[in-house]
Each structure stands twice: as C-alpha cells, then as structure tokens.
Coordinates of C-alpha atoms and ligand atoms in Angstrom, one line a residue:
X964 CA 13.5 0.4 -4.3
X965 CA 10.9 -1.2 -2.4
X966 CA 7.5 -0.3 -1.6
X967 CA 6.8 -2.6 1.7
X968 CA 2.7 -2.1 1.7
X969 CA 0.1 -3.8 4.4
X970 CA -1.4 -4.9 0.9
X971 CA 0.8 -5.3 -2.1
X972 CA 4.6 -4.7 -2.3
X973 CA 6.4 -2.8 -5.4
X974 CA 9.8 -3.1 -6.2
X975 CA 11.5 -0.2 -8.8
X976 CA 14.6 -1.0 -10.1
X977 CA 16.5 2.3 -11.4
X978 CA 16.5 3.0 -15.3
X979 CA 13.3 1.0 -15.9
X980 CA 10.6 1.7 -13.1
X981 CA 8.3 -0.4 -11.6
X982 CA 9.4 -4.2 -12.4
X983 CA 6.7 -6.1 -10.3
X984 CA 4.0 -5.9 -8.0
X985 CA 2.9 -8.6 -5.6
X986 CA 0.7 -9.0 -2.7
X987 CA 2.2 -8.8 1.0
X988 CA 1.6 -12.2 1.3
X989 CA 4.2 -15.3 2.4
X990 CA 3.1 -18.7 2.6
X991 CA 5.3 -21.1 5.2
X992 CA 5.7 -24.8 5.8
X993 CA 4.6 -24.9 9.4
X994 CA 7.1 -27.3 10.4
X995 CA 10.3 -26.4 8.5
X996 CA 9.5 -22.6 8.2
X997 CA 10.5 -22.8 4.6
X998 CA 8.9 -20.3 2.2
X999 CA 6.4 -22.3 0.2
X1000 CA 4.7 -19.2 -2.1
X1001 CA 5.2 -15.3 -2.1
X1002 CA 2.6 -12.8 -3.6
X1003 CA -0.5 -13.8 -5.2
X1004 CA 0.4 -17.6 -5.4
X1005 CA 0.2 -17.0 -1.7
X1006 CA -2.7 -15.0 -1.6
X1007 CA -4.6 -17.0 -3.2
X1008 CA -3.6 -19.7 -0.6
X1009 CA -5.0 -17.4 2.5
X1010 CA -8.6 -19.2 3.7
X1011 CA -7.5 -22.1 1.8
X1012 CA -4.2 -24.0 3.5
X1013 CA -4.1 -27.2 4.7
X1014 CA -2.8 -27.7 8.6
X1015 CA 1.2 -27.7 7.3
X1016 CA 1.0 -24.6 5.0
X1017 CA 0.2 -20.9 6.9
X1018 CA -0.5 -17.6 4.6
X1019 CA 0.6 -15.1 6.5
X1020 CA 0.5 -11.0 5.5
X1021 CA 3.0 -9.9 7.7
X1022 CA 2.2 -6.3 7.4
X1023 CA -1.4 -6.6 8.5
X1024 CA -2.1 -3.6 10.3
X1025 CA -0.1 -1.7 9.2
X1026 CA 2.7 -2.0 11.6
X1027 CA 5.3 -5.3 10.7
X1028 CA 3.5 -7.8 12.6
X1029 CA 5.0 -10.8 12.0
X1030 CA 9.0 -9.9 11.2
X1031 CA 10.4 -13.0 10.5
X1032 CA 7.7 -13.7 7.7
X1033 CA 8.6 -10.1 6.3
X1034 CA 12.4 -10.6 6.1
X1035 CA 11.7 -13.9 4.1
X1036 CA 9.2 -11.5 2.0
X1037 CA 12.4 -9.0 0.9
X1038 CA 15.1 -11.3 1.0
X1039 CA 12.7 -13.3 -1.8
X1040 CA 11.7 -10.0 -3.7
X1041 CA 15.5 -8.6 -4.0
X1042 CA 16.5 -11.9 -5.2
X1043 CA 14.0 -11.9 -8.0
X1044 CA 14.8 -8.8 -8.7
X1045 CA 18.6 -9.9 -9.1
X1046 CA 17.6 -12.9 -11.4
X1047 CA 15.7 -10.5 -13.8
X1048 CA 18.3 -8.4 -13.8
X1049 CA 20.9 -11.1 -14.4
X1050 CA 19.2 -12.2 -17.5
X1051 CA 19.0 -8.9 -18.8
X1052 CA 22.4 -7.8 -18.5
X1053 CA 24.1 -11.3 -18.2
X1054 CA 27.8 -10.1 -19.2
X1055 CA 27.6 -7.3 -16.6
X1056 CA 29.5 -8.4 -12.8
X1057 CA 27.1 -7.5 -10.6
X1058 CA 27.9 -5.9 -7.0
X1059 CA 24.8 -5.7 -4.4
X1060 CA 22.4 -3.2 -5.7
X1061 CA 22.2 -0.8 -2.9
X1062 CA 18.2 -0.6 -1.9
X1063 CA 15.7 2.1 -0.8
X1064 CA 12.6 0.4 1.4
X1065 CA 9.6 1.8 2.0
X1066 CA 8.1 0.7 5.6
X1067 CA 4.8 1.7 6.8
X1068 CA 5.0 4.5 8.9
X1069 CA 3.7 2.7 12.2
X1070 CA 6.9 0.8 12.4
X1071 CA 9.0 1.2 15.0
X1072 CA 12.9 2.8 15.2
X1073 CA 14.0 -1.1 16.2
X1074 CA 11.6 -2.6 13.3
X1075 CA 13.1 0.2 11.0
X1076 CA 16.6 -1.1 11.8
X1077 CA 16.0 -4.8 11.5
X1078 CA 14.0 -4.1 7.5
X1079 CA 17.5 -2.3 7.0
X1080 CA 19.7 -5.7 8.2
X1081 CA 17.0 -7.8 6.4
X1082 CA 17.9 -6.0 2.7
X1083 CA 21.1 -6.4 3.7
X1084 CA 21.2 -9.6 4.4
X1085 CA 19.7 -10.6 1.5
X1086 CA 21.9 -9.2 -0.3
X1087 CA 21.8 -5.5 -0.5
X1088 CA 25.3 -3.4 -0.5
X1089 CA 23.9 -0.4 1.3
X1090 CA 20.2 0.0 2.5
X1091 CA 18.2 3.1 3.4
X1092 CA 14.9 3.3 4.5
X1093 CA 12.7 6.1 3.5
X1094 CA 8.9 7.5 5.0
X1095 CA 5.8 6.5 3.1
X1096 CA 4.2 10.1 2.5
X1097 CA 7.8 11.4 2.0
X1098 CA 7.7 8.4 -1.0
X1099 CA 4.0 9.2 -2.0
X1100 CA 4.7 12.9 -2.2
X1101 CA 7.8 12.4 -4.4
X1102 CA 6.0 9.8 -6.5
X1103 CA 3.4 12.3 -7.2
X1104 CA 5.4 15.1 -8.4
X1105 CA 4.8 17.1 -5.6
X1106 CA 7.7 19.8 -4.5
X1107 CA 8.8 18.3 -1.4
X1108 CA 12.1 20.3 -1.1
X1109 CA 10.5 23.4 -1.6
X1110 CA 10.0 25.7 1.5
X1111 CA 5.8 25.0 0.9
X1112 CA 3.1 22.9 2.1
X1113 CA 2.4 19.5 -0.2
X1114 CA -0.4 17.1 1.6
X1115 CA -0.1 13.5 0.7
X1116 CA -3.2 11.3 1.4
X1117 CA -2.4 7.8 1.2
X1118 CA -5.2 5.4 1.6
X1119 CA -3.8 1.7 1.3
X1120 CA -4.8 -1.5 2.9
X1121 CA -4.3 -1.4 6.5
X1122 CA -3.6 1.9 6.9
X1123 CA -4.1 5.2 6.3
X1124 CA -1.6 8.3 6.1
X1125 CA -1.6 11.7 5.8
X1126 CA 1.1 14.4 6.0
X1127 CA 1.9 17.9 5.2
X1128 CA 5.3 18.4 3.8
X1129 CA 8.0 20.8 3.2
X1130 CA 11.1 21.1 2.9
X1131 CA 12.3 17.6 2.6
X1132 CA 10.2 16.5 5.9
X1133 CA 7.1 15.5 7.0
X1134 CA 5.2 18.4 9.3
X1135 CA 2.4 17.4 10.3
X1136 CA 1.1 13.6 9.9
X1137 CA -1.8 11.1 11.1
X1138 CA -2.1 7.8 10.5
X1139 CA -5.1 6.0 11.2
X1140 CA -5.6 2.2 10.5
X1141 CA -8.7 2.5 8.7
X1142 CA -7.7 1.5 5.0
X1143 CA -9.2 -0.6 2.0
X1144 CA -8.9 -3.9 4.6
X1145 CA -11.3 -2.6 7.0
X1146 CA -13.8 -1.7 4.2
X1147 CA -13.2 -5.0 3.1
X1148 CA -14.3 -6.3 6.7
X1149 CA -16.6 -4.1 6.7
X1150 CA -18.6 -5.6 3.7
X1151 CA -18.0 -9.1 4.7
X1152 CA -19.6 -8.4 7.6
X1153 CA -22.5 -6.4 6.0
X1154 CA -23.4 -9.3 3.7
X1155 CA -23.1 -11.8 6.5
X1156 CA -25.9 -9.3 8.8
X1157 CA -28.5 -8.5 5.7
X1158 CA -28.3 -11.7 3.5
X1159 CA -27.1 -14.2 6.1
X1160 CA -24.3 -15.2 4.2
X1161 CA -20.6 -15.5 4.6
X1162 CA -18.5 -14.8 2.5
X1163 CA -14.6 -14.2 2.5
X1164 CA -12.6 -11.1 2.5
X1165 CA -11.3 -11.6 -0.7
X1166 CA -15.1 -11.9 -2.4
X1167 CA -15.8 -8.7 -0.1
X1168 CA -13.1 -7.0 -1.7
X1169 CA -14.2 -7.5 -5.1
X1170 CA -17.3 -6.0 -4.2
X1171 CA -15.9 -3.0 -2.8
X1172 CA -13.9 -2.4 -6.8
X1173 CA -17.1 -3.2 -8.5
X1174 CA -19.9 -1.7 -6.6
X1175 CA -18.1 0.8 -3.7
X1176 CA -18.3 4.2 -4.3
X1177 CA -17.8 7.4 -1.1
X1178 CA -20.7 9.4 -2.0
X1179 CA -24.7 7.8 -3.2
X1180 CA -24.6 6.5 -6.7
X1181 CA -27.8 7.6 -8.6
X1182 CA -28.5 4.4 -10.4
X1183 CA -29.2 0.9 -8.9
X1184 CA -25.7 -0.8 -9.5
X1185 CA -25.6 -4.6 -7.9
X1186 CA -23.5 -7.9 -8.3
X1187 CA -24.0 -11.2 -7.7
X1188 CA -22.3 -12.9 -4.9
X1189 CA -21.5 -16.6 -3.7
X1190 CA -20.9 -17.2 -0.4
X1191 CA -22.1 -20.2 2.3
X1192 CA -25.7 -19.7 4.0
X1193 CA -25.4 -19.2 7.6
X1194 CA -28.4 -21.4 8.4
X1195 CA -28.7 -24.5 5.9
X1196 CA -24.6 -24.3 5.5
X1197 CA -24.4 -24.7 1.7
X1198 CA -23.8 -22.4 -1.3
X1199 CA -25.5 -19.4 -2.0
X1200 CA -26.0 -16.4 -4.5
X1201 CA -27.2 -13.4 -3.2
X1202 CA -27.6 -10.0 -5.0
X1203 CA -25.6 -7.0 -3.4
X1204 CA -26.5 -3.6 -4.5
X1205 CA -24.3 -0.8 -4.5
X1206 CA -26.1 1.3 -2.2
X1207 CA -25.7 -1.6 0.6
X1208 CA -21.9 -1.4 -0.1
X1209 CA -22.2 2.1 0.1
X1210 CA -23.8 2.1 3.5
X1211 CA -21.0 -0.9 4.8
X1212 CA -18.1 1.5 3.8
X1213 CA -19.8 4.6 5.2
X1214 CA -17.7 4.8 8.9
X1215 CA -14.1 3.6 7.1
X1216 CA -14.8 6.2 4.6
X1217 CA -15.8 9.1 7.4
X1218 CA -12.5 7.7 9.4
X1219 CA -10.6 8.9 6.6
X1220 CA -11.7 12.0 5.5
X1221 CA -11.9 12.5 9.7
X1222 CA -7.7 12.0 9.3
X1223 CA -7.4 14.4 6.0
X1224 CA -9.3 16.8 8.7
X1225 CA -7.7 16.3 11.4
X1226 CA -4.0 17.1 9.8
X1227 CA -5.1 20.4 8.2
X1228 CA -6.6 21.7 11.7
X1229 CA -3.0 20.5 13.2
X1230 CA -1.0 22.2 9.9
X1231 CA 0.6 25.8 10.4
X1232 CA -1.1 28.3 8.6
X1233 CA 1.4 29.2 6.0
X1234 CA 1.7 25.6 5.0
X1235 CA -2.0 25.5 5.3
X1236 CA -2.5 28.1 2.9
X1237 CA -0.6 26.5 -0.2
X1238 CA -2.5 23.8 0.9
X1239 CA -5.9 25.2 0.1
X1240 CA -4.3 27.1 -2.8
X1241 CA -2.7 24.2 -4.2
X1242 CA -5.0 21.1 -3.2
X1243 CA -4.0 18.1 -2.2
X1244 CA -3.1 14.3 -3.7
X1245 CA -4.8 11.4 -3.2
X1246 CA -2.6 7.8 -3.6
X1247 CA -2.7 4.5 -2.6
X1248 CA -5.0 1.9 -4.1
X1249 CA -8.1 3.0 -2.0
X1250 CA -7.5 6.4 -4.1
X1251 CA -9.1 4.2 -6.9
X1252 CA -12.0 4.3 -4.5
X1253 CA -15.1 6.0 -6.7
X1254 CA -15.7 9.3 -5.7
X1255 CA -13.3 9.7 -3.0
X1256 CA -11.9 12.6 -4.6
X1257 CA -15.0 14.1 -4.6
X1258 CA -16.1 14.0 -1.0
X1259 CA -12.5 14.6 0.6
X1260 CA -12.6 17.9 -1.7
X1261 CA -16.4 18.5 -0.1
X1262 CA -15.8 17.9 3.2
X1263 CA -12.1 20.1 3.5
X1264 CA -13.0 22.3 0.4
X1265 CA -9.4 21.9 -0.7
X1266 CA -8.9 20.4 -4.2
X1267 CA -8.6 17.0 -4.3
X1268 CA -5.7 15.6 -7.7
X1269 CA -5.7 11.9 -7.5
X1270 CA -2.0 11.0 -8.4
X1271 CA -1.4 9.2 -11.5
X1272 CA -1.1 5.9 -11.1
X1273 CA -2.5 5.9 -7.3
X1274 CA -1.0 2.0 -6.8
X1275 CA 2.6 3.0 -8.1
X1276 CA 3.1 6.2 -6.2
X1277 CA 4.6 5.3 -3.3
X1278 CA 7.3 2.4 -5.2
X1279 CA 7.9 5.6 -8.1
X1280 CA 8.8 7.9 -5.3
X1281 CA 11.2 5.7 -3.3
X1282 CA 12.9 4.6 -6.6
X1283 CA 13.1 8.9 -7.6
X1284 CA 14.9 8.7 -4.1
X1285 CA 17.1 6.3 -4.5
X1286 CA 18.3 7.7 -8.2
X1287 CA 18.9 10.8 -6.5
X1288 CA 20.7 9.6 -3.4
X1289 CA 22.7 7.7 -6.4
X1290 CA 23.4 10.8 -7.6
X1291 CA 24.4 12.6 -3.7
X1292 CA 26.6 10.0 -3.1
X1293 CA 28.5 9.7 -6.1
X1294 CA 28.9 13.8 -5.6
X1295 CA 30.2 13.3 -2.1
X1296 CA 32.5 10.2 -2.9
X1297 CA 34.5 12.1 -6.5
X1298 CA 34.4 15.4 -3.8
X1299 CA 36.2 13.0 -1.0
Ligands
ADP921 P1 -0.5 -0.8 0.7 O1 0.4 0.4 0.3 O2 -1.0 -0.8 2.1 O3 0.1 -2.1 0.2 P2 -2.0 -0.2 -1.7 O4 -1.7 1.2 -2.0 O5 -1.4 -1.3 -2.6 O6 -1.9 -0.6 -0.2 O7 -3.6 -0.4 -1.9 C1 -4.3 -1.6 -1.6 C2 -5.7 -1.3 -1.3 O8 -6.4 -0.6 -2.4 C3 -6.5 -2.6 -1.1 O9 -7.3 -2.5 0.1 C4 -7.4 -2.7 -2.3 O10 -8.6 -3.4 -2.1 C5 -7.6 -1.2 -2.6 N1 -8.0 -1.0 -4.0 C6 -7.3 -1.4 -5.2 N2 -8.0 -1.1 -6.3 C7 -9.2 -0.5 -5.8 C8 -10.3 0.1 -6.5 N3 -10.5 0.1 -7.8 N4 -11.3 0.6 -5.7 C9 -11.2 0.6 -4.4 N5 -10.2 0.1 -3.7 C10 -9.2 -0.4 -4.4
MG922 MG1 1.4 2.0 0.3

C-alpha cells in the first residue's frame, strides 16, 4: 500500500508494515526528464539545483500537481519495494503485487484513474485506490464499518482533512489547504518581517518542530537561526523565540480547528453524538504539533486522542485495507 502524501510518502508491504518513508520529492534532469533523486536525496536538493537538475514535489497543494513527476515517484517506490522484497524472499517467483494507493483527497476522478494506470504500469497486477480519512480512520483503529460516527482529523503538509465516517464511507468531509507547509511559510515569512532575514522553508520548518506549539507556552523557549540578512546580503544568526513562532502559526492553526468546526456543524446529529461521546483522532504529522490536541478539544469540547503513530496512520490503514481486500477477494474467487 501506498500512502501518496503532499509531504512524505509511506509504502506498507503486507505481513511486515511500514517498509519506508520518504519525502514527496522527485528530482529530474531538465533536458532528458530522467529521474536523478527521489525522497530525501531529493529533498535535500530543493533551493539547491543547478540550471539542469529541478526538485519538484509533485503533490504540492495537495492536489497532484505535476502528474508526470508523480508517476515517476510510484513507479520508483513499487520498484524498491520489489528489490527489497526480492532479497528477502529470493527463491519465491514473484507475480505483480497487487497495490492499494492512497491519493489526497483533492484529486480529481481523471487524476484518480491515471495514479491507478501509473501503479499499474509500474508494475502492479491489480491497483485500487482508497480515500485518505477512510485510510486515517482505519489506521487509527477507529470502527469505520460500524453504523457510528468516527471523525478523522488529518493535518499533513499541504492539506488538511476532516471527515465523519460510518459505515464504510465518508459523511461529512472538509478539506482545507492549510497544513504543516503553510505554517512553514508562514514562519519563513515571519522571520523574514521581524529579524530581516530570509531564511528557507526547510530552516522554517525546523523551527516550527522545535519551538511551535497551538496554545502560549509559559516559558521563554527560543532557537538560533541562520539565514541571509536582507540588507548587507550575508550570513546571519538571529534568535527566534517560541512565542514569535507561536504568533506566525496562529491563522494556519485557527484555519484548522475552523475545518474540525465546520464538519461537526455540517455532521447529522446521531453521528454527531458518538462523536462528542466518543472524541475524535488527530493524525498526520502536523498532529505532532504541541498542543494541538489540546486546543481542537477547547475549541469543539469533543475529546481529542492523537493516533499512535500520527505519521504512519494513513500508510497502516491503507495497508489494513489492502490485507482485507486480500482476504474479499480470495473469498469471492474460491466462491466463483
Ligand atoms: P502528508 O500526508 O501530506 O504527506 P504528513 O502526514 O507526512 O503529510 O505530515 C507532514 C507534515 O507534518 C509536515 O508539514 C511536517 O512539517 C509536519 N510535522 C512533522 N513532525 C512534526 C512535529 N513534531 N511538529 C509539528 N509538525 C510536524
Ligand atoms: Mg497524509
């Protein structure tokens, strides 16, 4: 199974979980279109590529935005996944492994269809594509095919996804494209207003894990920072305090607890109602956010669990899926 993220991408292979985790990141010869890095070989190239090389994330926001960069991105991952698995069993024959994928939930019916092709065309026997809070719900534990309300809040990078499920299907959902990338943004663009100082999004980000937190932190946390000064154009440190990243995060972290809102206002009230008696889960790697929990469970007064390995989730989920759809069609084959 994999997890296709905006910011990292997962891939579960069945009997042994969660084999890697990379970022969403391709890295292309601009001439010969050839891949030249994936994950965080390629991440690290982004900001740093000479004219022939381009990083591309070709999930940016949260939609596929670039497709032919994200077909290179799964055909590469199921092949890797097929090496490792040829070393490990290497007197087994091996037919096409047949492949759950994950998409954001912004993607269209047509870009749906064409992730599907790419698997297979990379070598995937059979491919099915499966919603993100359907995965995130199942990754958590949650009892999706009950006849009762479980709400999934799913805060990755570029985007942001709620739903109220039951029954197998998603209810009620809102996705809003305010994630850990625009907090990111956000605090570039802080530092580069208060200290006159730009930095990248990737020194941003590390801010955010160190020093971000959604509600006031008592205690003066801060971290030093390099970045180039706007005016003489050389190196700089700078001292960032918690509170400033606090304050730069503020409206990405109101935009999401807006969405949590907005879905239980839009939920029918019996679903509702095991909702608020149940609480909800918090997953994705912005879960990881301090104090997030918290202030969702403040601001709805519905119980806030953050699922247990908030970065896994969603790859967990759509791997359970894919063992169980192992299982439904094995029992429809032997039954003809
Ligand atoms: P996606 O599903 O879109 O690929 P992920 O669920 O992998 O996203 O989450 C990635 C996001 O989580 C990034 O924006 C990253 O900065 C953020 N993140 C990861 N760890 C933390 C942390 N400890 N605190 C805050 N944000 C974090
Ligand atoms: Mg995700």
């Amino acid at each position: 199974a994999i997890d296709l993220g905006t910011a990292n991408t997962l891939v579960f292979v069945r009997g042994q979980g969660v084999v890697f985790s990379e970022p969403s990141v391709v890295a292309l010869d601009t001439k010969t279109e050839e891949v030249v890095a994936v994950g965080s070989a390629a991440k690290r190239m982004i900001g740093r590529t000479p004219a022939n090389i381009v990083a591309i994330e070709p999930l940016k926001e949260g939609v596929i935005a670039d497709f032919g960069a994200t077909e290179k991105m799964i055909a590469h991952f199921i092949r890797r996944a097929q090496r490792r698995e040829r070393r490990r069993r290497p007197y087994r024959s091996l037919v096409g492994p047949r492949v759950v994928v994950c998409a954001p939930s912004g993607a269209t019916g047509v870009e749906l269809r064409a992730v599907k092709e790419a698997a297979e065309s990379a070598g995937a026997r059979q491919a099915y594509v499966i919603e993100e809070p359907l995965a995130a719900a199942i990754g958590a534990g949650l009892p999706v095919e009950e006849p009762e309300g479980s709400m999934v809040v799913d805060v990755g990078g570029g985007t942001t996804e709620v739903a109220v499920i039951s029954l197998g299907g998603i209810v009620t959902k809102t996705s809003v494209r305010t994630a850990g990338n625009e907090m990111d943004r956000a605090i570039a663009s802080f530092v580069q207003r208060e200290h006159k100082v730009a930095v990248g999004t990737q020194t941003a980000e590390r801010l955010k894990i160190e020093l971000g937190s959604a509600l006031p932190l008592g205690e003066g946390e801060s971290a030093e920072m390099r970045g180039r000064d706007l005016l003489t154009g050389l190196p700089k440190t700078v001292v960032v305090t918690g509170e400033e990243v606090g304050e730069a995060i503020g409206p990405a972290v109101e935009a999401i607890v807006g969405a949590a809102k907005n879905t239980l206002d839009r939920t029918p009230p019996e679903l509702a109602s095991d909702v608020i008696e149940r609480g909800m889960v918090l997953a994705g790697g912005g879960a990881l956010l301090r104090n997030l929990d918290e202030r969702l469970s403040r601001e709805t007064g519905v119980a806030v669990h953050v699922a247990e390995d908030p970065l896994e989730c969603v790859a967990v989920g759509s791997g359970r899926y894919l063992e169980e759809l192992g299982h439904l069609l094995s029992r429809t084959s032997s039954t003809g």
